[in-house]
Amino acid sequence: MASNILFLPFRRTHSVSLSAAIRQYISTKYDQHPDMFKRDLEVIDQLRTDAITSLEAHVSGVKKLTAYAAQLVWIGGKFPIDIGVDFTWYTALGFNTQKPESQNNLRFELANILFNLASLYSQLAISLNRSTSDGLKAACNYFCQAAGVIAYLKTDIIPDLRSTPPEDMDTMTLESIQQLLLAQGQECFWSKAVKDGLKDGLIAKLAAKVSDFYDQAAEFGTKSDIISTEWIHHMTAKHHHFAAAAQYRASRECLDKQKYGEEVARLKDSLTCVNEALKESRWINKIVLADLNGLKAKVSEDLKRAEKDNDVIYLMPVPPKSELKTLDRAGMATARTPKEVSDPASTLGDRGAFGQPLFAKLVPYSVHIAASIYAERKDRLVNTTIIDELEGLTNKLRDLLQSLNLPGSLQALEKPLGLPPMLISHAEELRQQEGLHKLRRSMHETTKLKASDTTTYEEGVTFLRSEAAEDDRAKAKYGTDRWTRQISQQAAEKLYTQVTEIEGYLKSANSSDELVKDKLKSCEGVLQLLCSTDRDLEEYVPSSRRAVMPPNVERAAGSLRTILNEVSRLESRRKRKTESLREKAKADDINTVILAEAARLERDYPMQKIEPAQFENMFEERLQRYDVDRKMVLEEQDEQTHISSQLKEANTAFASARRGDTSTKDREQALQRLENAYFKYKEVVSNLTTGRKFYNDLAAIVTRFRDECKDFAYHRRREAVQLESDLSNALSTLSLAQTSTLQDQQQRSALRSHYTPKAPTTDPLTAPTPTRAAVAPPPAPEPGMWSPEMGIKFGGGAAVPAGDMGRAVSNVHNPAYPNTRSGVLKGGQWDPSLGVRFG
């Protein structure tokens, strides 16, 4: 139905199962079971259904839309915006209202819901009875709320969309819509003032502000590619209309104040504005045109009366327009964002109009991220900064013992026959652990993990390569001028960066694996011996001849033994400290503390999205409990420096006392090989444990990489199919709609000239005067060739020269041509003034 004001149309969508995506996300990303939220899952789907079906001007739709919007804002703190469901919406304005746009984005969904809320407010305003003061007041309020929702959408939602906004939600379009809604709200208030009989001066101020709003709406509209020219013409006409109405009301105020010359000047300006508005008469509806014609008639009548009275009676000078005081403005329409939109927290909870927030018992996604961040920092601190440092100190101490040929040289001397107790202990430890078999089994498991990770990684790379090949084929088929989307490497820059990173991880890990294999290979024979029986060990270790040690050797050996025992105690103490620290880190569960802090944040700032950065201070404070362990590492380092010095001095004294004694050399070497093999075994076990952990961690990385590659390839294929379809139909779908679109764009360009400065004109270029080239006379015609001088033969008669007009030739009389009534047809060359005659 035609109206003198416009409304914002609804955006349309399809039904999707938001609950299914949320259920899947909870089951894969959270520790809680989705069935715990069965009721919430049902409610969220029902809320969306109610919201997207509220496409009529009824006040009940406001609650449906705002309730769903409030829950969307709430769950935005519980889930990432790309939750895993494609929301499909159709634009409400522009030339592509039949083309859907899909985004896996909760904020995209929220933006569309709020747009529809603004549309509903505008349509509620249209539906009211605006012939009464109460109806006009309510309509003004609805328009102001609609403008507030658009303003909130523009400033708070679209900037945080994290994707390209819909084409009818760009800044210029939203600005134009907001100004249009404010203009119509101000117009309703102006109508109420007229109906209530307020003073002309106030009505003039109100009308001037209406004109300003429409002018701004039209200006932003011309800068938008979406606002139709029909709307721009409407807004332009309204701008001039209310400028005229403002001057008309100001003229009436001048009449009351006996400013008769100014009255005439303002009526003239009012008439000028009306005529400007009537220039848009081709494109505006009949109601707006009727309003303009009615105003023009009234202004013309009053101007005629005012000029006559002033010329005959008052004789006051009529000031030019430049001297007229600019009318003041009285702005009554402002963008008022409903509290349900700007502060959805007030609508949720025990006292909220929309009930309890959904998924309130679900631990927010950011809390899981925060917990994983703390766990990573804790593991890095405990394992890298503390345990790795302790193990590094122990390895340095073992290297020192090995370089000093200890404890083999001392064991060979102390126990020339049989096996030393420490060697027996080490051998028993390997037997219980099935040492060599354990290493081989662990190495096999590590190889399997590596193969699995490599396969998963290669699957992801295959997805990328297949997609890139498809894109290259399409580009070759359609050409780069038509196939304009980003190349694969740019569209998935992050994934292609990961390809290089993961490949580097695998190469580095492969090098480490080879080193571990070499270590095992170098000591495999001796380890096989250590895992055998004591009899085999006794046969391997030769006995020495010396049975009694000289006093000086005995003293030196005793001092060295004391230091070695201290080294053993040092290693044992470090082992216990390492185990204790691991238990401490394992028991350090921060989840309870983080949940308590998250609950406090949700309670104090219910609609503020919880971010991991909010827990930084808590992380720093909690990690301070490991300061004592870091201090312990420094103490261990100082103690090892001291004991290493003592060990070197004792070994030097021991070697000096035994100088020249080679009776135990073979036994020393055998015992030392066994001791070195034992420590090499421990080192390989540690390396394999680290390797398994690395490949297990890498499994999560490559699995996520493969899934992201698969999703990327799927979406790119869908995009390619759509693009191919568009290209295939591009030439075959040139229709009237496209023609009108071109005309619309041409009109828009013409309209933009009203809001952009014109370039200075220059004098037109003078056209050159044509001159005829000198041409030689034509040569004499050859026989058989026609020339103009030969004339034209008609009816088989002789040729009539060009100059011999009027000679008779035989012809048949045709009553249709009077000149042939005498039976003859004038022959000769054809005269264009006679026309063409047939028969």
PDB file of N, CA, C and O in Angstrom, residues 389-432:
ATOM      1  N   GLU A 389      66.898 -29.284  33.357  1.00  0.00           N
ATOM      2  CA  GLU A 389      68.144 -28.733  33.915  1.00  0.00           C
ATOM      3  C   GLU A 389      68.787 -29.737  34.871  1.00  0.00           C
ATOM      4  O   GLU A 389      70.012 -29.938  34.851  1.00  0.00           O
ATOM      5  N   LEU A 390      67.965 -30.379  35.703  1.00  0.00           N
ATOM      6  CA  LEU A 390      68.500 -31.376  36.625  1.00  0.00           C
ATOM      7  C   LEU A 390      69.087 -32.558  35.874  1.00  0.00           C
ATOM      8  O   LEU A 390      70.177 -33.048  36.203  1.00  0.00           O
ATOM      9  N   GLU A 391      68.365 -33.019  34.863  1.00  0.00           N
ATOM     10  CA  GLU A 391      68.880 -34.145  34.083  1.00  0.00           C
ATOM     11  C   GLU A 391      70.125 -33.753  33.317  1.00  0.00           C
ATOM     12  O   GLU A 391      71.046 -34.572  33.142  1.00  0.00           O
ATOM     13  N   GLY A 392      70.190 -32.511  32.865  1.00  0.00           N
ATOM     14  CA  GLY A 392      71.404 -32.056  32.200  1.00  0.00           C
ATOM     15  C   GLY A 392      72.601 -32.048  33.137  1.00  0.00           C
ATOM     16  O   GLY A 392      73.717 -32.436  32.746  1.00  0.00           O
ATOM     17  N   LEU A 393      72.382 -31.634  34.381  1.00  0.00           N
ATOM     18  CA  LEU A 393      73.461 -31.668  35.369  1.00  0.00           C
ATOM     19  C   LEU A 393      73.907 -33.104  35.623  1.00  0.00           C
ATOM     20  O   LEU A 393      75.116 -33.388  35.713  1.00  0.00           O
ATOM     21  N   THR A 394      72.950 -34.023  35.740  1.00  0.00           N
ATOM     22  CA  THR A 394      73.284 -35.422  35.984  1.00  0.00           C
ATOM     23  C   THR A 394      74.061 -36.006  34.810  1.00  0.00           C
ATOM     24  O   THR A 394      75.035 -36.761  34.994  1.00  0.00           O
ATOM     25  N   ASN A 395      73.670 -35.670  33.580  1.00  0.00           N
ATOM     26  CA  ASN A 395      74.382 -36.170  32.402  1.00  0.00           C
ATOM     27  C   ASN A 395      75.817 -35.637  32.352  1.00  0.00           C
ATOM     28  O   ASN A 395      76.752 -36.365  31.975  1.00  0.00           O
ATOM     29  N   LYS A 396      76.005 -34.389  32.753  1.00  0.00           N
ATOM     30  CA  LYS A 396      77.364 -33.846  32.811  1.00  0.00           C
ATOM     31  C   LYS A 396      78.201 -34.594  33.833  1.00  0.00           C
ATOM     32  O   LYS A 396      79.398 -34.882  33.599  1.00  0.00           O
ATOM     33  N   LEU A 397      77.578 -34.948  34.944  1.00  0.00           N
ATOM     34  CA  LEU A 397      78.298 -35.690  35.978  1.00  0.00           C
ATOM     35  C   LEU A 397      78.670 -37.086  35.491  1.00  0.00           C
ATOM     36  O   LEU A 397      79.777 -37.582  35.744  1.00  0.00           O
ATOM     37  N   ARG A 398      77.766 -37.716  34.737  1.00  0.00           N
ATOM     38  CA  ARG A 398      78.069 -39.053  34.193  1.00  0.00           C
ATOM     39  C   ARG A 398      79.158 -38.967  33.136  1.00  0.00           C
ATOM     40  O   ARG A 398      80.007 -39.867  33.035  1.00  0.00           O
ATOM     41  N   ASP A 399      79.113 -37.927  32.340  1.00  0.00           N
ATOM     42  CA  ASP A 399      80.178 -37.749  31.348  1.00  0.00           C
ATOM     43  C   ASP A 399      81.539 -37.581  32.033  1.00  0.00           C
ATOM     44  O   ASP A 399      82.556 -38.098  31.557  1.00  0.00           O
ATOM     45  N   LEU A 400      81.521 -36.869  33.153  1.00  0.00           N
ATOM     46  CA  LEU A 400      82.762 -36.702  33.901  1.00  0.00           C
ATOM     47  C   LEU A 400      83.257 -38.040  34.449  1.00  0.00           C
ATOM     48  O   LEU A 400      84.459 -38.356  34.362  1.00  0.00           O
ATOM     49  N   LEU A 401      82.343 -38.845  34.999  1.00  0.00           N
ATOM     50  CA  LEU A 401      82.721 -40.170  35.503  1.00  0.00           C
ATOM     51  C   LEU A 401      83.273 -41.044  34.391  1.00  0.00           C
ATOM     52  O   LEU A 401      84.277 -41.753  34.564  1.00  0.00           O
ATOM     53  N   GLN A 402      82.627 -40.983  33.241  1.00  0.00           N
ATOM     54  CA  GLN A 402      83.081 -41.797  32.112  1.00  0.00           C
ATOM     55  C   GLN A 402      84.464 -41.361  31.641  1.00  0.00           C
ATOM     56  O   GLN A 402      85.317 -42.202  31.322  1.00  0.00           O
ATOM     57  N   SER A 403      84.705 -40.063  31.634  1.00  0.00           N
ATOM     58  CA  SER A 403      86.022 -39.573  31.209  1.00  0.00           C
ATOM     59  C   SER A 403      87.116 -39.968  32.201  1.00  0.00           C
ATOM     60  O   SER A 403      88.280 -40.118  31.817  1.00  0.00           O
ATOM     61  N   LEU A 404      86.717 -40.128  33.467  1.00  0.00           N
ATOM     62  CA  LEU A 404      87.683 -40.532  34.491  1.00  0.00           C
ATOM     63  C   LEU A 404      87.751 -42.050  34.653  1.00  0.00           C
ATOM     64  O   LEU A 404      88.466 -42.537  35.542  1.00  0.00           O
ATOM     65  N   ASN A 405      87.026 -42.773  33.811  1.00  0.00           N
ATOM     66  CA  ASN A 405      87.010 -44.243  33.871  1.00  0.00           C
ATOM     67  C   ASN A 405      86.498 -44.732  35.229  1.00  0.00           C
ATOM     68  O   ASN A 405      86.979 -45.712  35.793  1.00  0.00           O
ATOM     69  N   LEU A 406      85.487 -44.036  35.714  1.00  0.00           N
ATOM     70  CA  LEU A 406      84.880 -44.376  36.998  1.00  0.00           C
ATOM     71  C   LEU A 406      83.427 -44.779  36.762  1.00  0.00           C
ATOM     72  O   LEU A 406      82.778 -44.297  35.830  1.00  0.00           O
ATOM     73  N   PRO A 407      82.942 -45.692  37.592  1.00  0.00           N
ATOM     74  CA  PRO A 407      83.589 -46.308  38.774  1.00  0.00           C
ATOM     75  C   PRO A 407      84.331 -47.590  38.441  1.00  0.00           C
ATOM     76  O   PRO A 407      84.723 -48.338  39.340  1.00  0.00           O
ATOM     77  N   GLY A 408      84.538 -47.874  37.130  1.00  0.00           N
ATOM     78  CA  GLY A 408      85.144 -49.150  36.744  1.00  0.00           C
ATOM     79  C   GLY A 408      86.513 -49.358  37.337  1.00  0.00           C
ATOM     80  O   GLY A 408      86.837 -50.458  37.831  1.00  0.00           O
ATOM     81  N   SER A 409      87.373 -48.347  37.306  1.00  0.00           N
ATOM     82  CA  SER A 409      88.742 -48.506  37.819  1.00  0.00           C
ATOM     83  C   SER A 409      88.744 -48.797  39.311  1.00  0.00           C
ATOM     84  O   SER A 409      89.542 -49.601  39.803  1.00  0.00           O
ATOM     85  N   LEU A 410      87.826 -48.181  40.048  1.00  0.00           N
ATOM     86  CA  LEU A 410      87.771 -48.414  41.487  1.00  0.00           C
ATOM     87  C   LEU A 410      87.153 -49.769  41.816  1.00  0.00           C
ATOM     88  O   LEU A 410      87.617 -50.492  42.713  1.00  0.00           O
ATOM     89  N   GLN A 411      86.113 -50.155  41.061  1.00  0.00           N
ATOM     90  CA  GLN A 411      85.464 -51.445  41.297  1.00  0.00           C
ATOM     91  C   GLN A 411      86.423 -52.597  41.006  1.00  0.00           C
ATOM     92  O   GLN A 411      86.446 -53.606  41.723  1.00  0.00           O
ATOM     93  N   ALA A 412      87.211 -52.445  39.935  1.00  0.00           N
ATOM     94  CA  ALA A 412      88.158 -53.509  39.592  1.00  0.00           C
ATOM     95  C   ALA A 412      89.193 -53.707  40.690  1.00  0.00           C
ATOM     96  O   ALA A 412      89.650 -54.829  40.956  1.00  0.00           O
ATOM     97  N   LEU A 413      89.560 -52.623  41.352  1.00  0.00           N
ATOM     98  CA  LEU A 413      90.546 -52.714  42.412  1.00  0.00           C
ATOM     99  C   LEU A 413      89.930 -53.221  43.714  1.00  0.00           C
ATOM    100  O   LEU A 413      90.522 -54.048  44.418  1.00  0.00           O
ATOM    101  N   GLU A 414      88.739 -52.730  44.043  1.00  0.00           N
ATOM    102  CA  GLU A 414      88.099 -53.117  45.306  1.00  0.00           C
ATOM    103  C   GLU A 414      87.636 -54.557  45.283  1.00  0.00           C
ATOM    104  O   GLU A 414      87.670 -55.254  46.298  1.00  0.00           O
ATOM    105  N   LYS A 415      87.169 -55.013  44.132  1.00  0.00           N
ATOM    106  CA  LYS A 415      86.667 -56.394  44.042  1.00  0.00           C
ATOM    107  C   LYS A 415      87.294 -57.047  42.829  1.00  0.00           C
ATOM    108  O   LYS A 415      86.717 -57.069  41.750  1.00  0.00           O
ATOM    109  N   PRO A 416      88.514 -57.594  43.026  1.00  0.00           N
ATOM    110  CA  PRO A 416      89.228 -58.196  41.885  1.00  0.00           C
ATOM    111  C   PRO A 416      88.560 -59.455  41.374  1.00  0.00           C
ATOM    112  O   PRO A 416      88.806 -59.859  40.245  1.00  0.00           O
ATOM    113  N   LEU A 417      87.707 -60.068  42.202  1.00  0.00           N
ATOM    114  CA  LEU A 417      87.030 -61.301  41.798  1.00  0.00           C
ATOM    115  C   LEU A 417      85.518 -61.087  41.846  1.00  0.00           C
ATOM    116  O   LEU A 417      84.999 -60.326  42.674  1.00  0.00           O
ATOM    117  N   GLY A 418      84.785 -61.754  40.921  1.00  0.00           N
ATOM    118  CA  GLY A 418      83.336 -61.665  40.934  1.00  0.00           C
ATOM    119  C   GLY A 418      82.836 -60.350  40.358  1.00  0.00           C
ATOM    120  O   GLY A 418      83.549 -59.635  39.651  1.00  0.00           O
ATOM    121  N   LEU A 419      81.569 -60.044  40.697  1.00  0.00           N
ATOM    122  CA  LEU A 419      80.918 -58.850  40.156  1.00  0.00           C
ATOM    123  C   LEU A 419      80.671 -57.831  41.263  1.00  0.00           C
ATOM    124  O   LEU A 419      80.238 -58.206  42.363  1.00  0.00           O
ATOM    125  N   PRO A 420      80.897 -56.569  40.982  1.00  0.00           N
ATOM    126  CA  PRO A 420      80.611 -55.527  41.980  1.00  0.00           C
ATOM    127  C   PRO A 420      79.102 -55.459  42.275  1.00  0.00           C
ATOM    128  O   PRO A 420      78.269 -55.699  41.384  1.00  0.00           O
ATOM    129  N   PRO A 421      78.723 -55.126  43.505  1.00  0.00           N
ATOM    130  CA  PRO A 421      77.299 -55.060  43.865  1.00  0.00           C
ATOM    131  C   PRO A 421      76.499 -54.101  42.976  1.00  0.00           C
ATOM    132  O   PRO A 421      75.360 -54.383  42.627  1.00  0.00           O
ATOM    133  N   MET A 422      77.119 -52.960  42.622  1.00  0.00           N
ATOM    134  CA  MET A 422      76.378 -51.994  41.804  1.00  0.00           C
ATOM    135  C   MET A 422      76.082 -52.549  40.430  1.00  0.00           C
ATOM    136  O   MET A 422      74.994 -52.350  39.877  1.00  0.00           O
ATOM    137  N   LEU A 423      77.043 -53.305  39.876  1.00  0.00           N
ATOM    138  CA  LEU A 423      76.819 -53.907  38.574  1.00  0.00           C
ATOM    139  C   LEU A 423      75.709 -54.941  38.651  1.00  0.00           C
ATOM    140  O   LEU A 423      74.859 -55.025  37.755  1.00  0.00           O
ATOM    141  N   ILE A 424      75.712 -55.707  39.712  1.00  0.00           N
ATOM    142  CA  ILE A 424      74.646 -56.709  39.880  1.00  0.00           C
ATOM    143  C   ILE A 424      73.292 -56.027  39.982  1.00  0.00           C
ATOM    144  O   ILE A 424      72.295 -56.474  39.410  1.00  0.00           O
ATOM    145  N   SER A 425      73.232 -54.891  40.705  1.00  0.00           N
ATOM    146  CA  SER A 425      71.985 -54.145  40.844  1.00  0.00           C
ATOM    147  C   SER A 425      71.499 -53.631  39.496  1.00  0.00           C
ATOM    148  O   SER A 425      70.313 -53.726  39.160  1.00  0.00           O
ATOM    149  N   HIS A 426      72.429 -53.097  38.705  1.00  0.00           N
ATOM    150  CA  HIS A 426      72.046 -52.591  37.391  1.00  0.00           C
ATOM    151  C   HIS A 426      71.560 -53.705  36.479  1.00  0.00           C
ATOM    152  O   HIS A 426      70.567 -53.526  35.740  1.00  0.00           O
ATOM    153  N   ALA A 427      72.232 -54.823  36.518  1.00  0.00           N
ATOM    154  CA  ALA A 427      71.838 -55.944  35.678  1.00  0.00           C
ATOM    155  C   ALA A 427      70.455 -56.455  36.072  1.00  0.00           C
ATOM    156  O   ALA A 427      69.624 -56.775  35.211  1.00  0.00           O
ATOM    157  N   GLU A 428      70.181 -56.501  37.384  1.00  0.00           N
ATOM    158  CA  GLU A 428      68.885 -56.969  37.845  1.00  0.00           C
ATOM    159  C   GLU A 428      67.775 -56.004  37.411  1.00  0.00           C
ATOM    160  O   GLU A 428      66.672 -56.429  37.037  1.00  0.00           O
ATOM    161  N   GLU A 429      68.085 -54.740  37.432  1.00  0.00           N
ATOM    162  CA  GLU A 429      67.093 -53.725  36.994  1.00  0.00           C
ATOM    163  C   GLU A 429      66.736 -53.923  35.524  1.00  0.00           C
ATOM    164  O   GLU A 429      65.559 -53.889  35.145  1.00  0.00           O
ATOM    165  N   LEU A 430      67.725 -54.181  34.689  1.00  0.00           N
ATOM    166  CA  LEU A 430      67.450 -54.380  33.265  1.00  0.00           C
ATOM    167  C   LEU A 430      66.684 -55.661  33.012  1.00  0.00           C
ATOM    168  O   LEU A 430      65.822 -55.723  32.133  1.00  0.00           O
ATOM    169  N   ARG A 431      66.996 -56.698  33.792  1.00  0.00           N
ATOM    170  CA  ARG A 431      66.275 -57.964  33.612  1.00  0.00           C
ATOM    171  C   ARG A 431      64.797 -57.803  33.963  1.00  0.00           C
ATOM    172  O   ARG A 431      63.918 -58.311  33.255  1.00  0.00           O
ATOM    173  N   GLN A 432      64.527 -57.094  35.059  1.00  0.00           N
ATOM    174  CA  GLN A 432      63.141 -56.906  35.476  1.00  0.00           C
ATOM    175  C   GLN A 432      62.358 -56.063  34.468  1.00  0.00           C
ATOM    176  O   GLN A 432      61.163 -56.282  34.262  1.00  0.00           O
TER     177      GLN A 432
END
